[in-house]
PDB file of C-alpha atoms in Angstrom:
ATOM      1  CA  UNK A   1      34.070 138.075  70.481  1.00 52.00           C
ATOM      2  CA  UNK A   2      33.605 141.741  71.369  1.00 51.00           C
ATOM      3  CA  UNK A   3      30.663 143.603  72.909  1.00 53.00           C
ATOM      4  CA  UNK A   4      30.004 147.108  74.173  1.00 52.00           C
ATOM      5  CA  UNK A   5      29.759 145.823  77.731  1.00 68.00           C
ATOM      6  CA  UNK A   6      31.816 147.791  80.249  1.00 78.00           C
ATOM      7  CA  UNK A   7      34.207 146.226  82.757  1.00 79.00           C
ATOM      8  CA  UNK A   8      32.379 148.065  85.552  1.00 79.00           C
ATOM      9  CA  UNK A   9      28.613 148.438  85.694  1.00 85.00           C
ATOM     10  CA  UNK A  10      26.099 148.602  88.532  1.00 87.00           C
ATOM     11  CA  UNK A  11      24.384 145.317  87.683  1.00 87.00           C
ATOM     12  CA  UNK A  12      27.654 143.357  87.654  1.00 88.00           C
ATOM     13  CA  UNK A  13      28.937 145.033  90.820  1.00 91.00           C
ATOM     14  CA  UNK A  14      25.716 144.229  92.663  1.00 93.00           C
ATOM     15  CA  UNK A  15      25.833 140.616  91.474  1.00 92.00           C
ATOM     16  CA  UNK A  16      29.458 139.912  92.431  1.00 93.00           C
ATOM     17  CA  UNK A  17      29.106 141.759  95.740  1.00 94.00           C
ATOM     18  CA  UNK A  18      25.958 139.818  96.624  1.00 95.00           C
ATOM     19  CA  UNK A  19      27.589 136.500  95.716  1.00 95.00           C
ATOM     20  CA  UNK A  20      30.695 137.359  97.740  1.00 95.00           C
ATOM     21  CA  UNK A  21      28.748 138.358 100.857  1.00 96.00           C
ATOM     22  CA  UNK A  22      26.433 135.351 100.563  1.00 96.00           C
ATOM     23  CA  UNK A  23      29.444 133.025 100.266  1.00 95.00           C
ATOM     24  CA  UNK A  24      31.145 134.494 103.345  1.00 96.00           C
ATOM     25  CA  UNK A  25      27.953 134.347 105.424  1.00 96.00           C
ATOM     26  CA  UNK A  26      27.119 130.787 104.353  1.00 96.00           C
ATOM     27  CA  UNK A  27      30.697 129.671 105.005  1.00 95.00           C
ATOM     28  CA  UNK A  28      30.725 131.249 108.453  1.00 94.00           C
ATOM     29  CA  UNK A  29      27.459 129.484 109.264  1.00 95.00           C
ATOM     30  CA  UNK A  30      28.457 126.065 107.919  1.00 93.00           C
ATOM     31  CA  UNK A  31      32.164 125.700 108.703  1.00 91.00           C
ATOM     32  CA  UNK A  32      33.140 128.872 110.553  1.00 91.00           C
ATOM     33  CA  UNK A  33      34.924 131.930 109.228  1.00 90.00           C
ATOM     34  CA  UNK A  34      38.457 131.392 107.907  1.00 89.00           C
ATOM     35  CA  UNK A  35      40.891 133.768 106.277  1.00 90.00           C
ATOM     36  CA  UNK A  36      41.068 131.377 103.291  1.00 89.00           C
ATOM     37  CA  UNK A  37      37.481 132.300 102.463  1.00 93.00           C
ATOM     38  CA  UNK A  38      38.243 136.008 102.554  1.00 94.00           C
ATOM     39  CA  UNK A  39      41.295 135.514 100.343  1.00 95.00           C
ATOM     40  CA  UNK A  40      39.163 133.625  97.828  1.00 95.00           C
ATOM     41  CA  UNK A  41      36.697 136.521  97.659  1.00 96.00           C
ATOM     42  CA  UNK A  42      39.505 139.072  97.297  1.00 95.00           C
ATOM     43  CA  UNK A  43      41.251 137.086  94.556  1.00 96.00           C
ATOM     44  CA  UNK A  44      38.031 136.476  92.633  1.00 96.00           C
ATOM     45  CA  UNK A  45      36.884 140.104  92.711  1.00 95.00           C
ATOM     46  CA  UNK A  46      40.365 141.468  92.007  1.00 95.00           C
ATOM     47  CA  UNK A  47      40.692 139.279  88.933  1.00 94.00           C
ATOM     48  CA  UNK A  48      37.134 139.968  87.849  1.00 93.00           C
ATOM     49  CA  UNK A  49      37.546 143.743  87.827  1.00 92.00           C
ATOM     50  CA  UNK A  50      41.244 144.254  87.104  1.00 92.00           C
ATOM     51  CA  UNK A  51      41.045 143.721  83.345  1.00 91.00           C
ATOM     52  CA  UNK A  52      39.215 141.779  80.659  1.00 90.00           C
ATOM     53  CA  UNK A  53      41.946 139.106  80.433  1.00 92.00           C
ATOM     54  CA  UNK A  54      41.850 138.484  84.205  1.00 94.00           C
ATOM     55  CA  UNK A  55      38.038 138.457  84.146  1.00 93.00           C
ATOM     56  CA  UNK A  56      38.048 135.790  81.463  1.00 94.00           C
ATOM     57  CA  UNK A  57      40.638 133.797  83.422  1.00 95.00           C
ATOM     58  CA  UNK A  58      38.763 133.828  86.736  1.00 95.00           C
ATOM     59  CA  UNK A  59      35.469 133.108  84.948  1.00 94.00           C
ATOM     60  CA  UNK A  60      36.971 129.961  83.474  1.00 94.00           C
ATOM     61  CA  UNK A  61      38.632 128.910  86.706  1.00 95.00           C
ATOM     62  CA  UNK A  62      35.395 129.439  88.639  1.00 95.00           C
ATOM     63  CA  UNK A  63      34.783 125.737  87.932  1.00 95.00           C
ATOM     64  CA  UNK A  64      37.746 124.924  90.176  1.00 96.00           C
ATOM     65  CA  UNK A  65      36.485 127.410  92.763  1.00 96.00           C
ATOM     66  CA  UNK A  66      33.188 125.499  92.903  1.00 95.00           C
ATOM     67  CA  UNK A  67      35.170 122.324  93.629  1.00 95.00           C
ATOM     68  CA  UNK A  68      37.125 124.030  96.424  1.00 93.00           C
ATOM     69  CA  UNK A  69      33.950 125.393  98.054  1.00 95.00           C
ATOM     70  CA  UNK A  70      32.164 122.027  97.921  1.00 94.00           C
ATOM     71  CA  UNK A  71      35.209 120.293  99.387  1.00 92.00           C
ATOM     72  CA  UNK A  72      35.375 122.852 102.193  1.00 91.00           C
ATOM     73  CA  UNK A  73      31.660 122.533 102.965  1.00 93.00           C
ATOM     74  CA  UNK A  74      31.999 118.776 103.446  1.00 92.00           C
ATOM     75  CA  UNK A  75      33.298 119.627 106.931  1.00 90.00           C
ATOM     76  CA  UNK A  76      29.749 120.640 107.841  1.00 92.00           C
ATOM     77  CA  UNK A  77      28.387 117.214 106.887  1.00 93.00           C
ATOM     78  CA  UNK A  78      30.809 114.481 108.073  1.00 93.00           C
ATOM     79  CA  UNK A  79      30.227 111.312 106.085  1.00 94.00           C
ATOM     80  CA  UNK A  80      30.416 109.142 109.202  1.00 94.00           C
ATOM     81  CA  UNK A  81      27.044 110.593 110.243  1.00 95.00           C
ATOM     82  CA  UNK A  82      25.404 108.964 107.224  1.00 95.00           C
ATOM     83  CA  UNK A  83      27.018 105.521 106.988  1.00 96.00           C
ATOM     84  CA  UNK A  84      29.237 103.177 108.986  1.00 96.00           C
ATOM     85  CA  UNK A  85      32.949 103.852 108.625  1.00 97.00           C
ATOM     86  CA  UNK A  86      34.858 100.933 107.124  1.00 98.00           C
ATOM     87  CA  UNK A  87      38.034 100.318 109.089  1.00 97.00           C
ATOM     88  CA  UNK A  88      38.836  96.681 109.776  1.00 97.00           C
ATOM     89  CA  UNK A  89      37.016  95.172 106.778  1.00 97.00           C
ATOM     90  CA  UNK A  90      38.861  97.363 104.274  1.00 97.00           C
ATOM     91  CA  UNK A  91      42.177  96.638 105.984  1.00 98.00           C
ATOM     92  CA  UNK A  92      41.564  92.883 105.948  1.00 97.00           C
ATOM     93  CA  UNK A  93      40.464  92.936 102.307  1.00 98.00           C
ATOM     94  CA  UNK A  94      43.611  94.827 101.327  1.00 98.00           C
ATOM     95  CA  UNK A  95      45.772  92.366 103.220  1.00 97.00           C
ATOM     96  CA  UNK A  96      44.040  89.321 101.768  1.00 97.00           C
ATOM     97  CA  UNK A  97      44.477  90.545  98.174  1.00 97.00           C
ATOM     98  CA  UNK A  98      47.762  92.457  98.245  1.00 97.00           C
ATOM     99  CA  UNK A  99      49.378  91.298 101.496  1.00 95.00           C
ATOM    100  CA  UNK A 100      53.097  90.429 101.539  1.00 95.00           C
ATOM    101  CA  UNK A 101      54.997  88.212 103.958  1.00 94.00           C
ATOM    102  CA  UNK A 102      57.503  89.836 106.303  1.00 93.00           C
ATOM    103  CA  UNK A 103      59.248  87.372 108.626  1.00 91.00           C
ATOM    104  CA  UNK A 104      56.401  84.927 108.118  1.00 91.00           C
ATOM    105  CA  UNK A 105      53.679  87.475 108.907  1.00 94.00           C
ATOM    106  CA  UNK A 106      51.339  88.805 106.227  1.00 96.00           C
ATOM    107  CA  UNK A 107      51.159  92.605 106.215  1.00 96.00           C
ATOM    108  CA  UNK A 108      49.572  95.200 103.959  1.00 97.00           C
ATOM    109  CA  UNK A 109      51.751  97.053 101.427  1.00 97.00           C
ATOM    110  CA  UNK A 110      51.478 100.142 103.665  1.00 97.00           C
ATOM    111  CA  UNK A 111      52.846  98.192 106.614  1.00 97.00           C
ATOM    112  CA  UNK A 112      55.615  96.773 104.434  1.00 97.00           C
ATOM    113  CA  UNK A 113      56.783 100.246 103.444  1.00 97.00           C
ATOM    114  CA  UNK A 114      56.463 101.397 107.040  1.00 95.00           C
ATOM    115  CA  UNK A 115      59.168  98.830 107.801  1.00 94.00           C
ATOM    116  CA  UNK A 116      61.237  99.746 104.737  1.00 94.00           C
ATOM    117  CA  UNK A 117      61.555 103.530 104.781  1.00 94.00           C
ATOM    118  CA  UNK A 118      64.241 105.333 102.769  1.00 95.00           C
ATOM    119  CA  UNK A 119      65.063 109.024 102.887  1.00 95.00           C
ATOM    120  CA  UNK A 120      65.279 109.329  99.108  1.00 96.00           C
ATOM    121  CA  UNK A 121      61.818 107.772  98.791  1.00 96.00           C
ATOM    122  CA  UNK A 122      60.496 110.106 101.492  1.00 96.00           C
ATOM    123  CA  UNK A 123      61.672 113.100  99.462  1.00 96.00           C
ATOM    124  CA  UNK A 124      60.675 111.804  96.029  1.00 96.00           C
ATOM    125  CA  UNK A 125      57.247 110.618  97.146  1.00 96.00           C
ATOM    126  CA  UNK A 126      56.652 113.966  98.853  1.00 95.00           C
ATOM    127  CA  UNK A 127      57.519 115.826  95.653  1.00 96.00           C
ATOM    128  CA  UNK A 128      55.170 113.627  93.640  1.00 97.00           C
ATOM    129  CA  UNK A 129      52.348 114.071  96.150  1.00 95.00           C
ATOM    130  CA  UNK A 130      52.722 117.835  96.022  1.00 94.00           C
ATOM    131  CA  UNK A 131      51.908 117.652  92.307  1.00 94.00           C
ATOM    132  CA  UNK A 132      48.253 116.740  92.779  1.00 90.00           C
ATOM    133  CA  UNK A 133      47.223 120.418  93.101  1.00 89.00           C
ATOM    134  CA  UNK A 134      49.578 122.443  90.860  1.00 93.00           C
ATOM    135  CA  UNK A 135      49.790 120.007  87.929  1.00 96.00           C
ATOM    136  CA  UNK A 136      46.032 119.995  87.121  1.00 96.00           C
ATOM    137  CA  UNK A 137      45.868 123.774  87.621  1.00 96.00           C
ATOM    138  CA  UNK A 138      48.955 124.492  85.500  1.00 96.00           C
ATOM    139  CA  UNK A 139      47.711 122.180  82.774  1.00 97.00           C
ATOM    140  CA  UNK A 140      44.326 123.910  82.952  1.00 97.00           C
ATOM    141  CA  UNK A 141      46.098 127.250  82.540  1.00 96.00           C
ATOM    142  CA  UNK A 142      47.916 125.920  79.483  1.00 96.00           C
ATOM    143  CA  UNK A 143      44.666 124.695  77.940  1.00 96.00           C
ATOM    144  CA  UNK A 144      42.920 127.969  78.768  1.00 96.00           C
ATOM    145  CA  UNK A 145      45.256 129.901  76.475  1.00 94.00           C
ATOM    146  CA  UNK A 146      45.783 127.153  73.884  1.00 94.00           C
ATOM    147  CA  UNK A 147      42.227 125.862  73.417  1.00 94.00           C
ATOM    148  CA  UNK A 148      39.434 127.368  75.519  1.00 94.00           C
ATOM    149  CA  UNK A 149      36.918 124.682  74.626  1.00 95.00           C
ATOM    150  CA  UNK A 150      39.378 121.923  75.583  1.00 95.00           C
ATOM    151  CA  UNK A 151      39.970 123.781  78.852  1.00 96.00           C
ATOM    152  CA  UNK A 152      36.256 123.705  79.620  1.00 96.00           C
ATOM    153  CA  UNK A 153      36.011 119.987  78.852  1.00 96.00           C
ATOM    154  CA  UNK A 154      38.980 119.343  81.146  1.00 97.00           C
ATOM    155  CA  UNK A 155      37.672 121.573  83.949  1.00 97.00           C
ATOM    156  CA  UNK A 156      34.184 120.048  83.844  1.00 96.00           C
ATOM    157  CA  UNK A 157      35.712 116.552  83.853  1.00 97.00           C
ATOM    158  CA  UNK A 158      37.784 117.546  86.887  1.00 97.00           C
ATOM    159  CA  UNK A 159      34.683 118.791  88.693  1.00 97.00           C
ATOM    160  CA  UNK A 160      32.720 115.695  87.684  1.00 97.00           C
ATOM    161  CA  UNK A 161      35.298 113.226  89.026  1.00 98.00           C
ATOM    162  CA  UNK A 162      35.193 115.098  92.321  1.00 97.00           C
ATOM    163  CA  UNK A 163      31.401 114.972  92.480  1.00 97.00           C
ATOM    164  CA  UNK A 164      31.504 111.219  91.863  1.00 97.00           C
ATOM    165  CA  UNK A 165      34.194 110.842  94.523  1.00 97.00           C
ATOM    166  CA  UNK A 166      32.266 112.946  97.043  1.00 96.00           C
ATOM    167  CA  UNK A 167      29.155 110.803  96.580  1.00 97.00           C
ATOM    168  CA  UNK A 168      31.212 107.651  97.141  1.00 97.00           C
ATOM    169  CA  UNK A 169      32.707 109.179 100.303  1.00 96.00           C
ATOM    170  CA  UNK A 170      29.208 109.308 101.761  1.00 97.00           C
ATOM    171  CA  UNK A 171      28.183 105.890 100.472  1.00 97.00           C
ATOM    172  CA  UNK A 172      31.357 104.194 101.704  1.00 97.00           C
ATOM    173  CA  UNK A 173      33.172 106.121 104.473  1.00 97.00           C
ATOM    174  CA  UNK A 174      36.618 104.578 104.878  1.00 97.00           C
ATOM    175  CA  UNK A 175      39.571 105.113 107.197  1.00 97.00           C
ATOM    176  CA  UNK A 176      43.040 105.553 105.683  1.00 97.00           C
ATOM    177  CA  UNK A 177      45.900 103.181 106.594  1.00 97.00           C
ATOM    178  CA  UNK A 178      47.542 105.690 108.941  1.00 97.00           C
ATOM    179  CA  UNK A 179      44.348 105.797 111.035  1.00 96.00           C
ATOM    180  CA  UNK A 180      44.750 102.129 111.967  1.00 96.00           C
ATOM    181  CA  UNK A 181      48.453 102.640 112.643  1.00 95.00           C
ATOM    182  CA  UNK A 182      47.583 105.381 115.159  1.00 94.00           C
ATOM    183  CA  UNK A 183      44.182 104.384 116.551  1.00 95.00           C
ATOM    184  CA  UNK A 184      43.638 100.731 115.743  1.00 95.00           C
ATOM    185  CA  UNK A 185      40.216  99.545 114.559  1.00 96.00           C
ATOM    186  CA  UNK A 186      38.122 101.688 116.909  1.00 95.00           C
ATOM    187  CA  UNK A 187      36.084 104.450 115.285  1.00 95.00           C
ATOM    188  CA  UNK A 188      36.847 107.876 116.753  1.00 94.00           C
ATOM    189  CA  UNK A 189      34.725 110.726 115.441  1.00 91.00           C
ATOM    190  CA  UNK A 190      36.310 114.150 114.907  1.00 88.00           C
ATOM    191  CA  UNK A 191      39.748 112.588 114.377  1.00 90.00           C
ATOM    192  CA  UNK A 192      41.992 115.366 113.029  1.00 89.00           C
ATOM    193  CA  UNK A 193      43.835 115.026 109.736  1.00 89.00           C
ATOM    194  CA  UNK A 194      47.336 113.608 109.741  1.00 91.00           C
ATOM    195  CA  UNK A 195      50.179 113.875 107.236  1.00 92.00           C
ATOM    196  CA  UNK A 196      51.300 110.301 108.100  1.00 92.00           C
ATOM    197  CA  UNK A 197      54.424 109.308 106.155  1.00 93.00           C
ATOM    198  CA  UNK A 198      54.563 112.689 104.457  1.00 94.00           C
ATOM    199  CA  UNK A 199      55.651 114.098 107.812  1.00 94.00           C
ATOM    200  CA  UNK A 200      59.102 112.649 107.039  1.00 95.00           C
ATOM    201  CA  UNK A 201      59.272 114.910 103.975  1.00 94.00           C
ATOM    202  CA  UNK A 202      58.513 117.942 106.139  1.00 93.00           C
ATOM    203  CA  UNK A 203      61.018 116.901 108.781  1.00 93.00           C
ATOM    204  CA  UNK A 204      63.809 116.227 106.306  1.00 93.00           C
ATOM    205  CA  UNK A 205      63.394 119.639 104.637  1.00 92.00           C
ATOM    206  CA  UNK A 206      62.530 121.395 107.922  1.00 93.00           C
ATOM    207  CA  UNK A 207      59.250 122.760 106.539  1.00 92.00           C
ATOM    208  CA  UNK A 208      55.552 122.389 107.386  1.00 89.00           C
ATOM    209  CA  UNK A 209      53.904 121.853 104.007  1.00 90.00           C
ATOM    210  CA  UNK A 210      52.010 118.614 104.487  1.00 90.00           C
ATOM    211  CA  UNK A 211      51.442 119.189 108.192  1.00 86.00           C
ATOM    212  CA  UNK A 212      49.662 122.437 107.368  1.00 84.00           C
ATOM    213  CA  UNK A 213      47.697 120.951 104.464  1.00 84.00           C
ATOM    214  CA  UNK A 214      46.350 117.956 106.344  1.00 86.00           C
ATOM    215  CA  UNK A 215      45.455 119.959 109.428  1.00 76.00           C
ATOM    216  CA  UNK A 216      42.727 121.482 107.194  1.00 72.00           C
ATOM    217  CA  UNK A 217      41.437 118.116 105.982  1.00 73.00           C
ATOM    218  CA  UNK A 218      37.683 118.133 105.357  1.00 65.00           C
ATOM    219  CA  UNK A 219      37.187 114.520 106.384  1.00 82.00           C
ATOM    220  CA  UNK A 220      39.597 111.873 107.608  1.00 90.00           C
ATOM    221  CA  UNK A 221      37.214 109.063 106.647  1.00 95.00           C
ATOM    222  CA  UNK A 222      37.291 109.796 102.924  1.00 94.00           C
ATOM    223  CA  UNK A 223      40.035 107.468 101.759  1.00 95.00           C
ATOM    224  CA  UNK A 224      37.927 105.492  99.263  1.00 96.00           C
ATOM    225  CA  UNK A 225      38.280 106.395  96.441  1.00 97.00           C
ATOM    226  CA  UNK A 226      41.625 108.181  96.258  1.00 96.00           C
ATOM    227  CA  UNK A 227      40.845 111.298  94.241  1.00 96.00           C
ATOM    228  CA  UNK A 228      44.543 112.165  94.383  1.00 95.00           C
ATOM    229  CA  UNK A 229      44.957 109.113  92.166  1.00 96.00           C
ATOM    230  CA  UNK A 230      42.143 110.176  89.828  1.00 97.00           C
ATOM    231  CA  UNK A 231      43.363 113.697  89.032  1.00 97.00           C
ATOM    232  CA  UNK A 232      46.607 112.787  87.228  1.00 96.00           C
ATOM    233  CA  UNK A 233      44.735 110.333  85.005  1.00 97.00           C
ATOM    234  CA  UNK A 234      42.306 113.075  83.946  1.00 97.00           C
ATOM    235  CA  UNK A 235      45.323 115.263  83.147  1.00 97.00           C
ATOM    236  CA  UNK A 236      47.018 112.443  81.234  1.00 97.00           C
ATOM    237  CA  UNK A 237      43.917 111.784  79.142  1.00 97.00           C
ATOM    238  CA  UNK A 238      43.595 115.388  77.995  1.00 97.00           C
ATOM    239  CA  UNK A 239      47.368 115.710  77.572  1.00 96.00           C
ATOM    240  CA  UNK A 240      47.172 112.834  75.105  1.00 94.00           C
ATOM    241  CA  UNK A 241      45.010 115.070  72.923  1.00 89.00           C
ATOM    242  CA  UNK A 242      46.480 118.500  73.608  1.00 93.00           C
ATOM    243  CA  UNK A 243      50.152 118.160  74.630  1.00 91.00           C
ATOM    244  CA  UNK A 244      53.294 116.775  73.025  1.00 92.00           C
ATOM    245  CA  UNK A 245      54.825 113.387  73.793  1.00 95.00           C
ATOM    246  CA  UNK A 246      57.326 114.840  76.280  1.00 95.00           C
ATOM    247  CA  UNK A 247      54.603 116.204  78.541  1.00 95.00           C
ATOM    248  CA  UNK A 248      52.528 113.068  78.118  1.00 96.00           C
ATOM    249  CA  UNK A 249      55.477 111.077  79.493  1.00 97.00           C
ATOM    250  CA  UNK A 250      55.998 113.604  82.314  1.00 96.00           C
ATOM    251  CA  UNK A 251      52.336 113.429  83.327  1.00 97.00           C
ATOM    252  CA  UNK A 252      52.450 109.642  83.139  1.00 97.00           C
ATOM    253  CA  UNK A 253      55.449 109.525  85.483  1.00 97.00           C
ATOM    254  CA  UNK A 254      53.743 111.952  87.862  1.00 97.00           C
ATOM    255  CA  UNK A 255      50.604 109.792  87.892  1.00 97.00           C
ATOM    256  CA  UNK A 256      52.552 106.645  88.800  1.00 97.00           C
ATOM    257  CA  UNK A 257      54.558 108.635  91.356  1.00 97.00           C
ATOM    258  CA  UNK A 258      51.400 109.889  93.075  1.00 98.00           C
ATOM    259  CA  UNK A 259      49.908 106.390  93.128  1.00 98.00           C
ATOM    260  CA  UNK A 260      53.040 104.968  94.739  1.00 97.00           C
ATOM    261  CA  UNK A 261      53.344 107.876  97.172  1.00 97.00           C
ATOM    262  CA  UNK A 262      49.757 107.387  98.379  1.00 97.00           C
ATOM    263  CA  UNK A 263      50.623 103.816  99.387  1.00 97.00           C
ATOM    264  CA  UNK A 264      54.191 104.413 100.565  1.00 97.00           C
ATOM    265  CA  UNK A 265      53.107 107.191 102.935  1.00 96.00           C
ATOM    266  CA  UNK A 266      50.091 105.272 104.301  1.00 96.00           C
ATOM    267  CA  UNK A 267      47.488 107.667 102.965  1.00 96.00           C
ATOM    268  CA  UNK A 268      45.713 105.084 100.841  1.00 97.00           C
ATOM    269  CA  UNK A 269      45.409 101.370 100.252  1.00 98.00           C
ATOM    270  CA  UNK A 270      45.994  99.914  96.806  1.00 98.00           C
ATOM    271  CA  UNK A 271      42.216  99.402  96.727  1.00 98.00           C
ATOM    272  CA  UNK A 272      41.700 103.155  97.269  1.00 98.00           C
ATOM    273  CA  UNK A 273      44.105 103.988  94.464  1.00 98.00           C
ATOM    274  CA  UNK A 274      42.444 101.484  92.132  1.00 98.00           C
ATOM    275  CA  UNK A 275      39.033 102.969  92.970  1.00 98.00           C
ATOM    276  CA  UNK A 276      40.351 106.451  92.169  1.00 98.00           C
ATOM    277  CA  UNK A 277      41.668 105.262  88.809  1.00 98.00           C
ATOM    278  CA  UNK A 278      38.320 103.620  88.039  1.00 98.00           C
ATOM    279  CA  UNK A 279      36.514 106.858  88.978  1.00 98.00           C
ATOM    280  CA  UNK A 280      38.679 108.766  86.501  1.00 98.00           C
ATOM    281  CA  UNK A 281      37.966 106.253  83.737  1.00 98.00           C
ATOM    282  CA  UNK A 282      34.212 106.315  84.436  1.00 97.00           C
ATOM    283  CA  UNK A 283      34.277 110.123  84.467  1.00 98.00           C
ATOM    284  CA  UNK A 284      36.014 110.327  81.096  1.00 97.00           C
ATOM    285  CA  UNK A 285      33.677 107.800  79.472  1.00 97.00           C
ATOM    286  CA  UNK A 286      30.528 109.329  80.985  1.00 96.00           C
ATOM    287  CA  UNK A 287      31.509 112.878  80.093  1.00 96.00           C
ATOM    288  CA  UNK A 288      32.640 112.128  76.548  1.00 94.00           C
ATOM    289  CA  UNK A 289      29.851 109.723  75.607  1.00 94.00           C
ATOM    290  CA  UNK A 290      26.905 111.094  77.587  1.00 94.00           C
ATOM    291  CA  UNK A 291      27.308 114.686  78.753  1.00 93.00           C
ATOM    292  CA  UNK A 292      29.121 115.997  75.685  1.00 91.00           C
ATOM    293  CA  UNK A 293      26.243 114.867  73.472  1.00 89.00           C
ATOM    294  CA  UNK A 294      23.635 116.243  75.866  1.00 91.00           C
ATOM    295  CA  UNK A 295      21.964 119.465  74.641  1.00 92.00           C
ATOM    296  CA  UNK A 296      21.824 120.847  78.191  1.00 91.00           C
ATOM    297  CA  UNK A 297      25.520 120.235  78.823  1.00 90.00           C
ATOM    298  CA  UNK A 298      26.418 121.640  75.420  1.00 90.00           C
ATOM    299  CA  UNK A 299      24.445 124.815  76.070  1.00 92.00           C
ATOM    300  CA  UNK A 300      26.129 125.214  79.468  1.00 91.00           C
ATOM    301  CA  UNK A 301      29.592 124.676  77.978  1.00 91.00           C
ATOM    302  CA  UNK A 302      28.996 127.096  75.116  1.00 92.00           C
ATOM    303  CA  UNK A 303      27.581 129.679  77.535  1.00 91.00           C
ATOM    304  CA  UNK A 304      30.805 129.508  79.554  1.00 92.00           C
ATOM    305  CA  UNK A 305      32.812 129.606  76.337  1.00 92.00           C
ATOM    306  CA  UNK A 306      31.084 132.823  75.281  1.00 90.00           C
ATOM    307  CA  UNK A 307      31.564 134.383  78.725  1.00 88.00           C
ATOM    308  CA  UNK A 308      35.274 133.604  78.641  1.00 89.00           C
ATOM    309  CA  UNK A 309      35.725 134.927  75.111  1.00 84.00           C
ATOM    310  CA  UNK A 310      33.605 138.060  75.487  1.00 71.00           C
ATOM    311  CA  UNK A 311      35.131 141.466  76.130  1.00 63.00           C
TER     312      UNK A 311
END
């Protein structure tokens, strides 16, 4: 679709500049100024004004930017201020359902793997866990150029599963397994993020990937559901429709690898992982059977589609 619209015009410049300044000011007020925020503004505006192809790309990926901003802003509203954090009860439930005996003592699967660590599993699980960000984004990039409408359905589904997960974080604040390993069952507000078992990956490779990532965690008490476990299932569902069998198998292996890694490295209970999987399934069903047939959602999707395909 072509129009006579110019890449640069006063109205567009005023709009993007206003949005950029408003975002930086709001971010500084809510969570404090960070260079990440400035980089986001620079990347967005650079892509938006560099060329028509980059404008279309950043317009489409603005859905993921919305997710990132919402996730970042959660720091301003800790979920433990709204509901009681579940620590002991979740641990005991996990142990009662999935507990295994070690020397006659029942322990959680996380505690079992804490006693049975292997370097090759440290490395492999770390590699799998690193996939939770790039795999959805790379797959989104593939869909963007292969089938723009499919890309939008995938991106909106990705945003929707996060919104569902964020709501559940506030309804049911929950401590991750590593929290109990370090602090016991006492609730300690403002507990910093921790890479837990993934620290072994960093140490083995002499890098600081996970240590750096988890130091920026928005909320420690957001273990239930595991959205890391939801993302690969969203990818796998859309890959089933838009990718060949090879990549479907690859995405399936990555999904299982992430699920195992979450438990092996004490970031999530099996219950958290199961909840994340259920969130993904609910998201897919709700989006496909409710939102996709909604006139409002259809108008929004087609509006984005036209923006992406207009030059």
